[in-house]
Amino acid sequence: MNTTRKAKIHSIGKVSHVLLYVLKPTSFILYAFAILMLLAFCVLPSGAISIPELIASIIARDDFIELIKNEGVLLSTRFFCMVLTLYFVILCIVLLRHLKQLMHCFHQGDVFNLTALTHARKAYKINALMIISWIGLHLLFAIIAMINKGQFEFDYLSSWCVDSLSELISLAISTLLLWAFELGTDLNEEAELTI
């Protein structure tokens, strides 16, 4: 192994070590956020706000927190909010776990091996699921809000289009990086076999 390659692997190890320190408190913050959100949904006042009414209020960018304080929410709305929060928090936790394991592999100097590639693939799949879920959920929210209010929300839909496009571009870049990582792993395995 030449000295340039060793220096690059050493640099990757340093950066991944820093990222490991960043990911650990991020996981803790995410757990705390999940607990606080679930507690907040449990203590919401009971009332008459349904899921479509809450969604329409959020889409219209009304002060939906004041609306909830004044009118309260139905049990189904509370349950919907809790399930939705749990879904995305669990996906974030699994994503962070695979990213931490990937950074641990990089820190050990195992850059292009099958273990690191497996964690990268799993993190990519979770990220893709989160992006597609987020885009679909926002589109569904826009449709529900339009049906509930009876008017077309052009501002929200144009914002949704821009956000969706940027998310899909980031997913495409992630796909290219994963393919490059797979190619690097294959080349590394072939090089080890020839030695």
Short mmCIF file of C-alpha atoms in Angstrom, two decimals:
data_model
loop_
_atom_site.label_atom_id
_atom_site.label_comp_id
_atom_site.label_asym_id
_atom_site.label_seq_id
_atom_site.Cartn_x
_atom_site.Cartn_y
_atom_site.Cartn_z
CA MET A 1 0.00 0.00 0.00
CA ASN A 2 1.51 3.30 -1.00
CA THR A 3 1.89 6.25 1.37
CA THR A 4 -0.76 8.37 -0.40
CA ARG A 5 -3.39 5.70 0.14
CA LYS A 6 -2.38 5.28 3.79
CA ALA A 7 -2.67 9.04 4.31
CA LYS A 8 -6.14 9.09 2.76
CA ILE A 9 -7.32 6.18 4.92
CA HIS A 10 -5.86 7.93 7.98
CA SER A 11 -7.75 11.13 7.03
CA ILE A 12 -10.98 9.16 6.57
CA GLY A 13 -10.40 7.64 10.00
CA LYS A 14 -9.98 11.08 11.59
CA VAL A 15 -13.11 12.53 9.97
CA SER A 16 -15.18 9.46 10.81
CA HIS A 17 -13.98 9.66 14.43
CA VAL A 18 -15.29 13.23 14.63
CA LEU A 19 -18.56 12.17 13.01
CA LEU A 20 -18.92 9.38 15.58
CA TYR A 21 -18.77 12.01 18.34
CA VAL A 22 -21.41 14.05 16.52
CA LEU A 23 -23.73 11.08 15.94
CA LYS A 24 -23.76 9.95 19.58
CA PRO A 25 -25.39 13.11 21.01
CA THR A 26 -27.62 13.29 17.94
CA SER A 27 -29.05 9.90 18.88
CA PHE A 28 -29.63 11.08 22.44
CA ILE A 29 -31.35 14.26 21.21
CA LEU A 30 -33.54 12.17 18.91
CA TYR A 31 -34.60 9.87 21.76
CA ALA A 32 -35.40 12.87 23.95
CA PHE A 33 -37.36 14.50 21.11
CA ALA A 34 -39.40 11.33 20.60
CA ILE A 35 -40.27 11.07 24.28
CA LEU A 36 -41.19 14.76 24.51
CA MET A 37 -43.35 14.61 21.37
CA LEU A 38 -45.19 11.52 22.59
CA LEU A 39 -45.80 13.16 25.96
CA ALA A 40 -46.99 16.32 24.22
CA PHE A 41 -49.47 14.33 22.15
CA CYS A 42 -50.70 12.56 25.29
CA VAL A 43 -51.47 15.82 27.09
CA LEU A 44 -53.23 17.53 24.17
CA PRO A 45 -56.65 18.73 25.23
CA SER A 46 -59.56 16.59 24.06
CA GLY A 47 -61.93 18.24 21.66
CA ALA A 48 -63.35 18.16 18.16
CA ILE A 49 -60.44 18.73 15.74
CA SER A 50 -60.29 15.86 13.26
CA ILE A 51 -57.28 14.73 11.25
CA PRO A 52 -58.36 16.55 8.03
CA GLU A 53 -59.04 19.77 9.97
CA LEU A 54 -55.63 19.63 11.64
CA ILE A 55 -53.89 18.92 8.33
CA ALA A 56 -55.76 21.77 6.61
CA SER A 57 -54.73 24.12 9.42
CA ILE A 58 -51.07 23.08 9.12
CA ILE A 59 -51.09 23.39 5.31
CA ALA A 60 -52.70 26.84 5.44
CA ARG A 61 -49.97 27.83 7.93
CA ASP A 62 -52.55 28.91 10.45
CA ASP A 63 -51.61 29.01 14.10
CA PHE A 64 -52.59 25.38 14.62
CA ILE A 65 -51.10 25.24 18.12
CA GLU A 66 -53.55 27.90 19.29
CA LEU A 67 -56.32 26.02 17.49
CA ILE A 68 -55.41 22.84 19.37
CA LYS A 69 -55.23 24.68 22.71
CA ASN A 70 -58.62 26.30 22.16
CA GLU A 71 -60.59 23.47 20.56
CA GLY A 72 -58.71 20.27 21.43
CA VAL A 73 -58.25 17.17 19.27
CA LEU A 74 -60.10 13.91 18.77
CA LEU A 75 -58.57 10.68 20.03
CA SER A 76 -58.04 9.53 16.42
CA THR A 77 -56.11 12.74 15.66
CA ARG A 78 -53.92 12.23 18.71
CA PHE A 79 -53.26 8.61 17.70
CA PHE A 80 -52.47 9.66 14.10
CA CYS A 81 -49.93 12.24 15.29
CA MET A 82 -48.28 9.75 17.64
CA VAL A 83 -48.00 7.02 14.97
CA LEU A 84 -46.63 9.47 12.41
CA THR A 85 -44.04 10.78 14.86
CA LEU A 86 -43.01 7.27 15.89
CA TYR A 87 -42.67 6.18 12.26
CA PHE A 88 -40.21 8.93 11.38
CA VAL A 89 -38.33 8.76 14.69
CA ILE A 90 -37.82 5.01 14.35
CA LEU A 91 -36.56 5.47 10.79
CA CYS A 92 -34.17 8.20 12.01
CA ILE A 93 -32.90 5.99 14.85
CA VAL A 94 -32.23 3.05 12.50
CA LEU A 95 -30.55 5.39 10.00
CA LEU A 96 -28.31 6.86 12.71
CA ARG A 97 -27.41 3.37 13.95
CA HIS A 98 -26.23 2.29 10.49
CA LEU A 99 -24.37 5.57 9.98
CA LYS A 100 -22.59 5.10 13.33
CA GLN A 101 -21.60 1.56 12.38
CA LEU A 102 -20.38 2.79 8.98
CA MET A 103 -18.32 5.54 10.64
CA HIS A 104 -16.94 2.94 13.07
CA CYS A 105 -15.78 0.82 10.09
CA PHE A 106 -14.18 3.89 8.52
CA HIS A 107 -12.51 4.81 11.82
CA GLN A 108 -11.01 1.30 12.01
CA GLY A 109 -9.55 1.80 8.51
CA ASP A 110 -11.97 -0.66 6.90
CA VAL A 111 -13.08 1.66 4.13
CA PHE A 112 -13.87 -0.60 1.19
CA ASN A 113 -15.01 -3.85 2.77
CA LEU A 114 -18.25 -5.82 2.80
CA THR A 115 -19.25 -4.80 6.35
CA ALA A 116 -19.00 -1.09 5.60
CA LEU A 117 -20.82 -1.61 2.30
CA THR A 118 -23.65 -3.47 4.06
CA HIS A 119 -24.14 -0.60 6.51
CA ALA A 120 -24.01 1.93 3.67
CA ARG A 121 -26.68 -0.01 1.75
CA LYS A 122 -28.94 -0.25 4.79
CA ALA A 123 -28.55 3.46 5.54
CA TYR A 124 -29.31 4.26 1.89
CA LYS A 125 -32.49 2.15 1.94
CA ILE A 126 -33.73 3.80 5.14
CA ASN A 127 -32.93 7.25 3.73
CA ALA A 128 -34.78 6.45 0.49
CA LEU A 129 -37.79 5.20 2.48
CA MET A 130 -37.80 8.39 4.56
CA ILE A 131 -37.61 10.63 1.49
CA ILE A 132 -40.35 8.80 -0.40
CA SER A 133 -42.55 8.70 2.72
CA TRP A 134 -42.01 12.43 3.32
CA ILE A 135 -42.84 13.35 -0.28
CA GLY A 136 -45.92 11.12 -0.36
CA LEU A 137 -47.14 12.33 3.02
CA HIS A 138 -46.87 15.97 2.01
CA LEU A 139 -48.76 15.29 -1.22
CA LEU A 140 -51.45 13.44 0.73
CA PHE A 141 -51.66 16.34 3.19
CA ALA A 142 -52.10 18.80 0.31
CA ILE A 143 -54.90 16.70 -1.19
CA ILE A 144 -56.65 16.35 2.18
CA ALA A 145 -56.35 20.09 2.82
CA MET A 146 -57.77 20.92 -0.62
CA ILE A 147 -60.70 18.54 -0.10
CA ASN A 148 -61.34 19.85 3.41
CA LYS A 149 -61.13 23.56 2.52
CA GLY A 150 -62.51 23.27 -1.00
CA GLN A 151 -59.80 25.46 -2.49
CA PHE A 152 -56.56 24.88 -4.37
CA GLU A 153 -53.41 25.50 -2.30
CA PHE A 154 -51.02 26.70 -5.02
CA ASP A 155 -48.39 28.05 -2.60
CA TYR A 156 -48.17 24.77 -0.74
CA LEU A 157 -48.06 22.66 -3.90
CA SER A 158 -45.36 24.81 -5.49
CA SER A 159 -43.35 24.55 -2.28
CA TRP A 160 -43.97 20.78 -2.29
CA CYS A 161 -42.67 20.53 -5.88
CA VAL A 162 -39.45 22.39 -5.05
CA ASP A 163 -38.89 20.40 -1.85
CA SER A 164 -39.62 17.11 -3.61
CA LEU A 165 -37.24 17.93 -6.42
CA SER A 166 -34.43 18.79 -4.01
CA GLU A 167 -35.05 15.59 -2.01
CA LEU A 168 -35.05 13.48 -5.18
CA ILE A 169 -31.81 15.12 -6.33
CA SER A 170 -30.19 14.31 -2.97
CA LEU A 171 -31.45 10.72 -3.33
CA ALA A 172 -29.92 10.52 -6.82
CA ILE A 173 -26.58 11.80 -5.49
CA SER A 174 -26.75 9.24 -2.66
CA THR A 175 -27.40 6.52 -5.24
CA LEU A 176 -24.32 7.54 -7.24
CA LEU A 177 -22.19 7.60 -4.08
CA LEU A 178 -23.44 4.14 -3.09
CA TRP A 179 -22.62 2.78 -6.55
CA ALA A 180 -19.13 4.29 -6.33
CA PHE A 181 -18.72 2.70 -2.89
CA GLU A 182 -19.84 -0.68 -4.27
CA LEU A 183 -17.39 -0.35 -7.17
CA GLY A 184 -14.57 0.56 -4.77
CA THR A 185 -15.38 -2.47 -2.61
CA ASP A 186 -15.38 -4.76 -5.65
CA LEU A 187 -12.04 -3.36 -6.83
CA ASN A 188 -10.59 -3.75 -3.33
CA GLU A 189 -11.70 -7.40 -3.15
CA GLU A 190 -10.21 -8.09 -6.60
CA ALA A 191 -6.94 -6.45 -5.55
CA GLU A 192 -6.79 -8.59 -2.41
CA LEU A 193 -7.37 -11.75 -4.47
CA THR A 194 -4.56 -10.90 -6.86
CA ILE A 195 -2.13 -10.34 -3.98
#
